[in-house]
CSV table of C-alpha atoms and ligand atoms in Angstrom, one decimal:
chain,number,residue,atom,x,y,z
C,1,MET,CA,69.0,104.7,87.3
C,2,ALA,CA,66.3,102.1,87.3
C,3,GLY,CA,64.8,101.1,90.7
C,4,SER,CA,65.6,104.4,92.4
C,5,GLY,CA,62.7,106.5,91.0
C,6,THR,CA,65.4,108.7,89.4
C,7,PHE,CA,66.3,107.9,85.8
C,8,TRP,CA,69.5,108.6,83.9
C,9,ARG,CA,70.2,111.4,81.3
C,10,VAL,CA,68.0,114.1,82.7
C,11,ALA,CA,67.2,113.5,86.4
C,12,LEU,CA,63.6,112.3,85.8
C,13,ARG,CA,61.8,112.2,89.0
C,14,VAL,CA,58.9,109.7,89.3
C,15,PHE,CA,56.4,110.1,92.1
C,16,GLY,CA,53.7,107.5,93.1
C,17,LEU,CA,49.9,107.8,93.0
C,18,THR,CA,47.8,105.3,94.8
C,19,GLY,CA,44.8,104.9,97.0
C,20,GLY,CA,42.0,102.3,97.6
C,21,ILE,CA,39.7,100.8,95.1
C,22,GLY,CA,37.3,103.4,93.9
C,23,SER,CA,38.9,106.2,95.9
C,24,GLY,CA,39.5,108.5,92.8
C,25,LYS,CA,43.0,107.6,91.6
C,26,SER,CA,42.0,107.7,87.9
C,27,THR,CA,40.2,111.0,88.3
C,28,VAL,CA,43.3,112.5,89.9
C,29,ALA,CA,45.5,111.0,87.1
C,30,ARG,CA,43.3,112.5,84.5
C,31,ARG,CA,43.7,115.9,86.0
C,32,LEU,CA,47.5,115.5,86.1
C,33,ARG,CA,47.5,114.5,82.4
C,34,GLU,CA,45.3,117.5,81.6
C,35,ARG,CA,48.1,119.7,83.1
C,36,GLY,CA,50.6,118.0,80.8
C,37,LEU,CA,52.2,115.7,83.3
C,38,PRO,CA,53.1,112.2,81.9
C,39,VAL,CA,51.3,109.6,83.9
C,40,VAL,CA,52.1,105.9,83.6
C,41,ASN,CA,49.5,103.4,84.8
C,42,ALA,CA,50.6,100.1,86.2
C,43,ASP,CA,47.2,98.4,85.5
C,44,GLU,CA,47.6,99.3,81.8
C,45,LEU,CA,51.2,97.9,81.8
C,46,ALA,CA,49.8,94.7,83.5
C,47,ARG,CA,47.4,94.3,80.6
C,48,VAL,CA,50.1,94.8,78.0
C,49,ALA,CA,52.3,92.3,79.8
C,50,VAL,CA,49.9,89.4,79.1
C,51,LEU,CA,48.8,90.3,75.5
C,52,PRO,CA,48.5,87.3,73.1
C,53,GLY,CA,51.9,86.0,72.0
C,54,SER,CA,53.6,87.3,75.1
C,55,ASP,CA,56.0,85.2,77.1
C,56,ALA,CA,54.1,86.0,80.3
C,57,LEU,CA,50.8,84.7,78.8
C,58,ARG,CA,52.6,81.5,77.6
C,59,GLN,CA,53.8,80.9,81.2
C,60,LEU,CA,50.4,81.6,82.6
C,61,ILE,CA,48.8,79.0,80.3
C,62,ALA,CA,51.5,76.5,81.1
C,63,HIS,CA,50.7,76.9,84.8
C,64,PHE,CA,46.9,77.4,85.0
C,65,GLY,CA,45.9,75.7,81.7
C,66,PRO,CA,43.9,77.0,78.7
C,67,LYS,CA,40.8,77.6,80.9
C,68,ILE,CA,42.1,81.1,81.6
C,69,LEU,CA,41.7,82.1,78.0
C,70,ASP,CA,38.7,83.6,76.3
C,71,ALA,CA,37.2,82.5,73.0
C,72,GLU,CA,39.7,84.6,71.0
C,73,GLY,CA,42.7,83.2,72.8
C,74,GLY,CA,43.3,86.3,74.9
C,75,LEU,CA,43.6,86.2,78.7
C,76,ASP,CA,40.2,86.2,80.4
C,77,ARG,CA,41.1,88.5,83.3
C,78,ALA,CA,37.9,87.9,85.2
C,79,LYS,CA,38.4,84.1,85.1
C,80,LEU,CA,42.0,84.4,86.3
C,81,GLY,CA,40.9,86.9,88.9
C,82,ARG,CA,38.5,84.4,90.4
C,83,ILE,CA,41.2,81.7,90.6
C,84,VAL,CA,43.8,83.9,92.3
C,85,PHE,CA,41.3,85.6,94.5
C,86,ALA,CA,40.5,82.3,96.1
C,87,ASP,CA,44.1,80.9,96.3
C,88,PRO,CA,47.1,82.8,97.6
C,89,GLU,CA,49.6,80.4,96.0
C,90,ALA,CA,48.0,81.0,92.6
C,91,ARG,CA,48.2,84.8,93.3
C,92,ARG,CA,51.9,84.3,94.1
C,93,VAL,CA,52.5,82.5,90.8
C,94,LEU,CA,50.6,85.1,88.8
C,95,ASP,CA,52.7,87.9,90.5
C,96,ALA,CA,56.0,86.1,89.9
C,97,ILE,CA,55.2,85.8,86.2
C,98,THR,CA,53.8,89.3,85.6
C,99,HIS,CA,55.6,91.6,88.0
C,100,PRO,CA,59.0,91.5,86.4
C,101,VAL,CA,57.4,92.2,83.0
C,102,VAL,CA,55.5,95.2,84.4
C,103,ARG,CA,58.7,96.5,86.1
C,104,ALA,CA,60.6,96.2,82.8
C,105,LEU,CA,57.8,98.0,80.8
C,106,ALA,CA,57.7,100.8,83.5
C,107,ARG,CA,61.5,101.2,83.2
C,108,ASN,CA,61.2,101.5,79.4
C,109,HIS,CA,58.5,104.2,79.7
C,110,PHE,CA,60.5,106.2,82.2
C,111,ALA,CA,63.7,105.9,80.1
C,112,GLU,CA,61.8,107.3,77.1
C,113,LEU,CA,60.4,110.1,79.2
C,114,ALA,CA,63.9,110.9,80.5
C,115,GLU,CA,65.2,110.8,76.9
C,116,ARG,CA,62.7,113.4,75.8
C,117,GLY,CA,63.7,115.7,78.7
C,118,GLU,CA,60.8,115.3,81.1
C,119,PRO,CA,61.8,116.4,84.6
C,120,LEU,CA,58.8,114.7,86.3
C,121,ALA,CA,56.3,111.9,85.8
C,122,CYS,CA,53.7,110.1,87.9
C,123,TYR,CA,53.4,106.3,88.3
C,124,GLU,CA,49.8,105.3,89.2
C,125,VAL,CA,50.0,102.0,91.0
C,126,PRO,CA,46.9,100.8,92.9
C,127,LEU,CA,48.9,98.3,94.9
C,128,LEU,CA,52.0,100.5,95.5
C,129,TYR,CA,52.3,99.7,99.2
C,130,GLU,CA,51.2,96.1,98.8
C,131,VAL,CA,54.0,95.3,96.3
C,132,GLY,CA,56.6,97.3,98.2
C,133,LEU,CA,57.2,100.2,95.8
C,134,GLU,CA,57.0,103.0,98.4
C,135,GLY,CA,60.7,103.3,98.6
C,136,THR,CA,61.1,103.6,94.8
C,137,TYR,CA,58.5,106.1,93.8
C,138,ARG,CA,58.6,109.1,96.1
C,139,PRO,CA,56.9,111.2,97.1
C,140,VAL,CA,53.6,109.2,97.3
C,141,ILE,CA,50.2,110.8,96.9
C,142,VAL,CA,47.3,108.8,98.4
C,143,VAL,CA,43.7,109.5,97.3
C,144,ASN,CA,41.4,109.0,100.2
C,145,ALA,CA,37.6,108.6,100.5
C,146,SER,CA,35.4,107.0,103.0
C,147,ASP,CA,34.4,103.4,102.5
C,148,GLU,CA,30.8,104.6,102.2
C,149,LEU,CA,31.5,106.9,99.3
C,150,ARG,CA,33.8,104.3,97.6
C,151,ARG,CA,31.0,101.7,97.8
C,152,ALA,CA,28.5,104.1,96.3
C,153,ARG,CA,30.8,105.2,93.4
C,154,LEU,CA,31.8,101.6,92.6
C,155,THR,CA,28.2,100.5,92.5
C,156,ALA,CA,27.4,103.3,90.1
C,157,ARG,CA,30.5,102.8,87.9
C,158,ASP,CA,30.8,99.0,87.7
C,159,GLY,CA,27.4,97.8,88.9
C,160,LEU,CA,29.3,95.6,91.4
C,161,GLY,CA,27.3,94.0,94.2
C,162,ILE,CA,28.0,94.9,97.8
C,163,GLU,CA,29.7,91.6,98.5
C,164,GLN,CA,32.1,91.9,95.5
C,165,ILE,CA,32.9,95.4,96.6
C,166,GLU,CA,33.6,94.4,100.2
C,167,ALA,CA,35.8,91.5,99.0
C,168,ARG,CA,37.9,93.9,96.9
C,169,ILE,CA,38.2,96.4,99.7
C,170,ALA,CA,39.2,93.6,102.1
C,171,ALA,CA,41.9,92.3,99.7
C,172,GLN,CA,43.9,95.5,99.9
C,173,LEU,CA,45.9,97.1,102.6
C,174,PRO,CA,43.4,99.3,104.6
C,175,LEU,CA,43.1,102.7,103.0
C,176,ALA,CA,43.7,104.3,106.4
C,177,GLU,CA,47.1,102.7,106.6
C,178,LYS,CA,48.0,104.0,103.1
C,179,VAL,CA,47.0,107.5,104.3
C,180,ARG,CA,49.2,107.1,107.3
C,181,ARG,CA,52.2,106.2,105.1
C,182,ALA,CA,51.5,108.9,102.5
C,183,ASP,CA,53.6,112.0,101.8
C,184,TYR,CA,50.5,113.8,100.4
C,185,VAL,CA,46.8,113.0,100.9
C,186,ILE,CA,44.1,114.1,98.5
C,187,GLU,CA,40.7,113.9,100.2
C,188,ASN,CA,37.9,112.9,97.7
C,189,ASP,CA,34.8,113.5,99.8
C,190,ALA,CA,33.1,116.2,97.7
C,191,THR,CA,32.6,117.0,94.1
C,192,VAL,CA,34.9,116.1,91.1
C,193,ALA,CA,35.6,119.9,90.7
C,194,GLU,CA,36.8,120.0,94.3
C,195,LEU,CA,38.9,116.8,93.8
C,196,GLU,CA,40.6,118.5,90.8
C,197,ALA,CA,41.2,121.7,92.8
C,198,GLN,CA,42.8,119.7,95.5
C,199,THR,CA,44.9,117.7,93.0
C,200,ASP,CA,46.1,121.0,91.6
C,201,ALA,CA,47.1,122.3,95.1
C,202,VAL,CA,48.9,119.0,96.1
C,203,PHE,CA,50.7,118.8,92.8
C,204,ASP,CA,51.8,122.5,93.0
C,205,ALA,CA,53.1,121.7,96.6
C,206,LEU,CA,54.9,118.6,95.3
C,207,CYS,CA,56.5,120.6,92.5
C,208,ARG,CA,57.7,123.2,95.0
C,209,SER,CA,59.2,120.5,97.2
C,210,LEU,CA,61.2,119.3,94.2
C,211,ALA,CA,62.2,122.8,93.2
C,212,LEU,CA,60.3,122.4,89.9
C,213,ASP,CA,58.3,125.3,88.4
C,214,SER,CA,54.7,124.2,88.4
C,215,GLU,CA,54.0,126.9,85.7
C,216,ARG,CA,55.3,124.2,83.3
C,217,TYR,CA,52.0,122.4,84.0
C,218,PRO,CA,49.3,124.9,83.3
C,219,LYS,CA,45.9,124.5,84.8
C,220,PRO,CA,42.9,124.1,82.4
C,221,GLU,CA,39.5,125.2,83.7
C,222,LEU,CA,38.1,123.0,86.4
C,223,ARG,CA,35.2,120.8,85.4
O,1,ATP,P1,39.6,101.9,90.8
O,1,ATP,O1,40.5,101.5,91.9
O,1,ATP,O2,38.4,101.0,90.8
O,1,ATP,O3,40.3,101.9,89.5
O,1,ATP,P2,39.9,104.7,91.2
O,1,ATP,O4,40.5,104.9,92.5
O,1,ATP,O5,40.7,104.9,90.0
O,1,ATP,O6,39.1,103.3,91.1
O,1,ATP,P3,38.0,106.6,90.0
O,1,ATP,O7,37.8,105.6,88.8
O,1,ATP,O8,38.7,107.8,89.8
O,1,ATP,O9,38.6,105.7,91.2
O,1,ATP,O10,36.6,106.9,90.7
O,1,ATP,C1,35.6,105.8,90.9
O,1,ATP,C2,34.3,106.3,90.3
O,1,ATP,O11,33.8,107.4,91.2
O,1,ATP,C3,34.4,106.8,88.9
O,1,ATP,O12,33.2,106.5,88.2
O,1,ATP,C4,34.5,108.4,89.1
O,1,ATP,O13,33.9,109.1,88.0
O,1,ATP,C5,33.6,108.5,90.4
O,1,ATP,N1,34.1,109.6,91.2
O,1,ATP,C6,35.4,109.9,91.7
O,1,ATP,N2,35.4,110.9,92.4
O,1,ATP,C7,34.2,111.4,92.5
O,1,ATP,C8,33.6,112.6,93.2
O,1,ATP,N3,34.3,113.4,93.9
O,1,ATP,N4,32.2,112.8,93.0
O,1,ATP,C9,31.5,111.9,92.2
O,1,ATP,N5,32.0,110.8,91.6
O,1,ATP,C10,33.3,110.6,91.7
Protein backbone atom coordinates (compact mmCIF):
# COMPACT_ATOMS: atom_id res chain seq x y z
CA MET A 1 0.00 0.00 0.00
CA ALA A 2 1.58 3.25 -1.09
CA GLY A 3 2.38 5.74 1.63
CA SER A 4 2.77 3.27 4.47
CA GLY A 5 6.24 1.98 3.65
CA THR A 6 4.71 -1.44 3.03
CA PHE A 7 3.76 -2.34 -0.51
CA TRP A 8 1.22 -4.77 -1.79
CA ARG A 9 1.74 -8.32 -3.21
CA VAL A 10 4.69 -9.36 -1.10
CA ALA A 11 4.96 -7.27 2.01
CA LEU A 12 7.90 -5.18 0.79
CA ARG A 13 9.33 -3.29 3.69
CA VAL A 14 11.12 -0.01 2.86
CA PHE A 15 13.38 1.58 5.43
CA GLY A 16 14.86 5.09 5.29
CA LEU A 17 18.50 6.16 5.02
CA THR A 18 19.41 9.76 5.71
CA GLY A 19 21.98 12.00 7.37
CA GLY A 20 23.56 15.39 6.87
CA ILE A 21 25.31 16.70 3.79
CA GLY A 22 28.62 14.88 3.43
CA SER A 23 27.95 12.55 6.36
CA GLY A 24 28.48 9.37 4.29
CA LYS A 25 24.99 8.35 3.09
CA SER A 26 26.15 7.41 -0.43
CA THR A 27 28.98 5.32 0.96
CA VAL A 28 26.54 3.44 3.22
CA ALA A 29 24.12 3.02 0.29
CA ARG A 30 26.93 1.61 -1.86
CA ARG A 31 27.69 -1.00 0.80
CA LEU A 32 24.02 -1.98 1.05
CA ARG A 33 23.87 -2.36 -2.74
CA GLU A 34 27.02 -4.48 -2.66
CA ARG A 35 25.17 -6.82 -0.32
CA GLY A 36 22.37 -7.11 -2.88
CA LEU A 37 19.83 -4.83 -1.21
CA PRO A 38 17.81 -2.63 -3.61
CA VAL A 39 18.45 1.05 -2.78
CA VAL A 40 16.36 3.81 -4.34
CA ASN A 41 17.84 7.30 -4.23
CA ALA A 42 15.48 10.29 -3.93
CA ASP A 43 18.05 12.68 -5.46
CA GLU A 44 18.21 10.52 -8.58
CA LEU A 45 14.41 10.46 -8.79
CA ALA A 46 14.38 14.25 -8.43
CA ARG A 47 16.69 14.49 -11.44
CA VAL A 48 14.47 12.13 -13.47
CA ALA A 49 11.41 14.19 -12.49
CA VAL A 50 12.66 17.26 -14.37
CA LEU A 51 14.17 15.69 -17.50
CA PRO A 52 13.59 17.57 -20.78
CA GLY A 53 10.05 17.01 -22.01
CA SER A 54 8.68 16.34 -18.53
CA ASP A 55 5.57 18.02 -17.26
CA ALA A 56 7.45 19.17 -14.13
CA LEU A 57 10.10 20.94 -16.24
CA ARG A 58 7.37 22.68 -18.26
CA GLN A 59 5.79 23.91 -15.03
CA LEU A 60 9.14 25.12 -13.71
CA ILE A 61 9.82 27.07 -16.91
CA ALA A 62 6.32 28.55 -16.77
CA HIS A 63 6.98 29.78 -13.23
CA PHE A 64 10.67 30.75 -13.21
CA GLY A 65 11.22 31.51 -16.90
CA PRO A 66 13.72 30.06 -19.39
CA LYS A 67 16.64 31.46 -17.38
CA ILE A 68 16.67 28.20 -15.41
CA LEU A 69 17.67 26.23 -18.54
CA ASP A 70 21.14 25.39 -19.76
CA ALA A 71 22.34 25.73 -23.36
CA GLU A 72 20.89 22.30 -24.29
CA GLY A 73 17.43 23.10 -22.89
CA GLY A 74 17.87 20.95 -19.80
CA LEU A 75 17.35 22.22 -16.26
CA ASP A 76 20.40 24.05 -14.92
CA ARG A 77 20.19 22.75 -11.36
CA ALA A 78 22.88 25.07 -10.08
CA LYS A 79 21.00 28.14 -11.37
CA LEU A 80 17.69 26.99 -9.96
CA GLY A 81 19.46 26.08 -6.74
CA ARG A 82 20.75 29.64 -6.37
CA ILE A 83 17.25 31.05 -6.90
CA VAL A 84 15.50 28.81 -4.37
CA PHE A 85 18.32 29.02 -1.87
CA ALA A 86 17.75 32.77 -1.58
CA ASP A 87 13.94 32.69 -1.63
CA PRO A 88 11.74 30.42 0.53
CA GLU A 89 8.65 31.07 -1.62
CA ALA A 90 10.54 29.94 -4.73
CA ARG A 91 11.62 26.82 -2.81
CA ARG A 92 7.99 26.15 -1.92
CA VAL A 93 6.98 26.37 -5.60
CA LEU A 94 9.82 24.07 -6.67
CA ASP A 95 8.86 21.51 -4.01
CA ALA A 96 5.15 21.71 -4.89
CA ILE A 97 5.98 20.94 -8.54
CA THR A 98 8.60 18.24 -8.04
CA HIS A 99 7.68 16.38 -4.84
CA PRO A 100 4.50 14.73 -6.15
CA VAL A 101 6.46 13.46 -9.18
CA VAL A 102 9.24 12.10 -6.97
CA ARG A 103 6.66 10.40 -4.75
CA ALA A 104 5.01 8.78 -7.78
CA LEU A 105 8.38 7.62 -9.17
CA ALA A 106 9.29 6.14 -5.78
CA ARG A 107 5.97 4.32 -5.57
CA ASN A 108 6.57 2.83 -9.05
CA HIS A 109 10.04 1.62 -8.05
CA PHE A 110 8.73 0.02 -4.88
CA ALA A 111 5.80 -1.59 -6.68
CA GLU A 112 8.30 -3.16 -9.14
CA LEU A 113 10.46 -4.42 -6.30
CA ALA A 114 7.42 -5.91 -4.58
CA GLU A 115 6.40 -7.50 -7.87
CA ARG A 116 9.72 -9.29 -8.17
CA GLY A 117 9.42 -10.59 -4.63
CA GLU A 118 11.91 -8.41 -2.76
CA PRO A 119 11.15 -8.42 0.97
CA LEU A 120 13.23 -5.33 1.81
CA ALA A 121 14.50 -2.13 0.18
CA CYS A 122 16.18 1.08 1.26
CA TYR A 123 15.04 4.60 0.34
CA GLU A 124 17.93 7.07 0.54
CA VAL A 125 16.42 10.49 1.18
CA PRO A 126 18.79 13.27 2.25
CA LEU A 127 15.85 15.41 3.47
CA LEU A 128 13.76 12.59 4.94
CA TYR A 129 12.94 14.47 8.15
CA GLU A 130 12.64 17.87 6.49
CA VAL A 131 9.93 16.62 4.10
CA GLY A 132 8.10 14.64 6.77
CA LEU A 133 8.76 11.08 5.57
CA GLU A 134 9.86 9.66 8.90
CA GLY A 135 6.47 8.06 9.46
CA THR A 136 6.47 6.43 6.01
CA TYR A 137 9.87 4.77 5.77
CA ARG A 138 10.78 2.95 8.97
CA PRO A 139 13.04 2.15 10.58
CA VAL A 140 15.29 5.13 9.79
CA ILE A 141 19.10 4.87 9.68
CA VAL A 142 20.95 8.15 10.18
CA VAL A 143 24.60 8.46 9.16
CA ASN A 144 26.39 10.76 11.56
CA ALA A 145 29.74 12.56 11.36
CA SER A 146 31.12 15.66 13.03
CA ASP A 147 30.75 18.99 11.22
CA GLU A 148 34.53 19.14 11.05
CA LEU A 149 34.87 15.81 9.21
CA ARG A 150 31.96 16.64 6.89
CA ARG A 151 33.56 19.98 5.97
CA ALA A 152 36.88 18.29 5.23
CA ARG A 153 35.27 15.52 3.12
CA LEU A 154 33.11 17.96 1.14
CA THR A 155 36.05 20.24 0.47
CA ALA A 156 37.98 17.24 -0.86
CA ARG A 157 35.06 15.82 -2.88
CA ASP A 158 33.35 18.89 -4.35
CA GLY A 159 35.97 21.61 -3.98
CA LEU A 160 33.33 23.69 -2.17
CA GLY A 161 34.44 26.77 -0.26
CA ILE A 162 33.85 26.97 3.48
CA GLU A 163 31.01 29.49 3.08
CA GLN A 164 29.14 27.30 0.59
CA ILE A 165 29.53 24.31 2.90
CA GLU A 166 28.32 26.26 5.94
CA ALA A 167 25.28 27.53 4.00
CA ARG A 168 24.39 23.97 2.97
CA ILE A 169 24.80 22.63 6.49
CA ALA A 170 22.68 25.51 7.88
CA ALA A 171 19.90 24.85 5.34
CA GLN A 172 19.17 21.40 6.78
CA LEU A 173 17.74 20.22 10.06
CA PRO A 174 20.75 19.95 12.42
CA LEU A 175 22.33 16.53 12.12
CA ALA A 176 22.21 16.12 15.92
CA GLU A 177 18.42 16.39 15.73
CA LYS A 178 18.29 13.71 13.02
CA VAL A 179 20.44 11.47 15.22
CA ARG A 180 18.04 12.07 18.11
CA ARG A 181 15.08 10.94 16.00
CA ALA A 182 16.87 7.96 14.38
CA ASP A 183 16.06 4.29 14.92
CA TYR A 184 19.67 3.36 14.08
CA VAL A 185 22.77 5.56 13.94
CA ILE A 186 25.91 4.78 11.95
CA GLU A 187 28.89 6.80 13.18
CA ASN A 188 31.21 7.76 10.32
CA ASP A 189 34.18 9.12 12.20
CA ALA A 190 36.89 6.69 11.10
CA THR A 191 37.89 4.89 7.90
CA VAL A 192 35.66 3.82 5.02
CA ALA A 193 36.31 0.16 5.96
CA GLU A 194 35.01 0.89 9.47
CA LEU A 195 32.00 2.67 8.02
CA GLU A 196 31.25 -0.41 5.93
CA ALA A 197 31.68 -2.72 8.92
CA GLN A 198 29.27 -0.59 10.95
CA THR A 199 26.83 -0.55 8.04
CA ASP A 200 26.93 -4.35 8.02
CA ALA A 201 26.31 -4.53 11.77
CA VAL A 202 23.40 -2.06 11.71
CA PHE A 203 21.87 -3.68 8.64
CA ASP A 204 22.10 -7.14 10.24
CA ALA A 205 20.40 -5.78 13.38
CA LEU A 206 17.70 -4.16 11.25
CA CYS A 207 17.08 -7.47 9.43
CA ARG A 208 16.80 -9.25 12.78
CA SER A 209 14.30 -6.68 14.04
CA LEU A 210 12.14 -7.41 10.97
CA ALA A 211 12.58 -11.19 11.31
CA LEU A 212 14.41 -11.29 7.94
CA ASP A 213 17.37 -13.58 7.36
CA SER A 214 20.39 -11.32 6.69
CA GLU A 215 22.11 -14.32 5.01
CA ARG A 216 20.06 -13.30 2.00
CA TYR A 217 22.42 -10.29 1.76
CA PRO A 218 25.92 -11.79 1.75
CA LYS A 219 28.87 -9.59 2.77
CA PRO A 220 31.59 -9.00 0.20
CA GLU A 221 35.11 -8.27 1.48
CA LEU A 222 35.44 -4.91 3.20
CA ARG A 223 37.43 -2.29 1.31
P1 LIG B 1 26.02 14.31 0.14
O1 LIG B 1 25.00 14.69 1.13
O2 LIG B 1 26.84 15.49 -0.23
O3 LIG B 1 25.51 13.57 -1.04
P2 LIG B 1 26.84 11.89 1.48
O4 LIG B 1 26.22 11.96 2.84
O5 LIG B 1 26.21 10.99 0.49
O6 LIG B 1 27.07 13.32 0.88
P3 LIG B 1 29.33 10.56 0.86
O7 LIG B 1 29.27 11.02 -0.56
O8 LIG B 1 29.14 9.13 1.15
O9 LIG B 1 28.33 11.45 1.76
O10 LIG B 1 30.69 11.03 1.54
C1 LIG B 1 31.18 12.35 1.33
C2 LIG B 1 32.63 12.26 0.84
O11 LIG B 1 33.43 11.80 1.94
C3 LIG B 1 32.86 11.25 -0.29
O12 LIG B 1 33.86 11.75 -1.12
C4 LIG B 1 33.30 9.98 0.44
O13 LIG B 1 34.11 9.16 -0.37
C5 LIG B 1 34.07 10.57 1.60
N1 LIG B 1 33.99 9.74 2.81
C6 LIG B 1 32.87 9.24 3.39
N2 LIG B 1 33.16 8.56 4.50
C7 LIG B 1 34.51 8.61 4.64
C8 LIG B 1 35.44 8.07 5.60
N3 LIG B 1 35.04 7.37 6.65
N4 LIG B 1 36.75 8.33 5.42
C9 LIG B 1 37.17 9.07 4.37
N5 LIG B 1 36.36 9.59 3.42
C10 LIG B 1 35.04 9.37 3.56
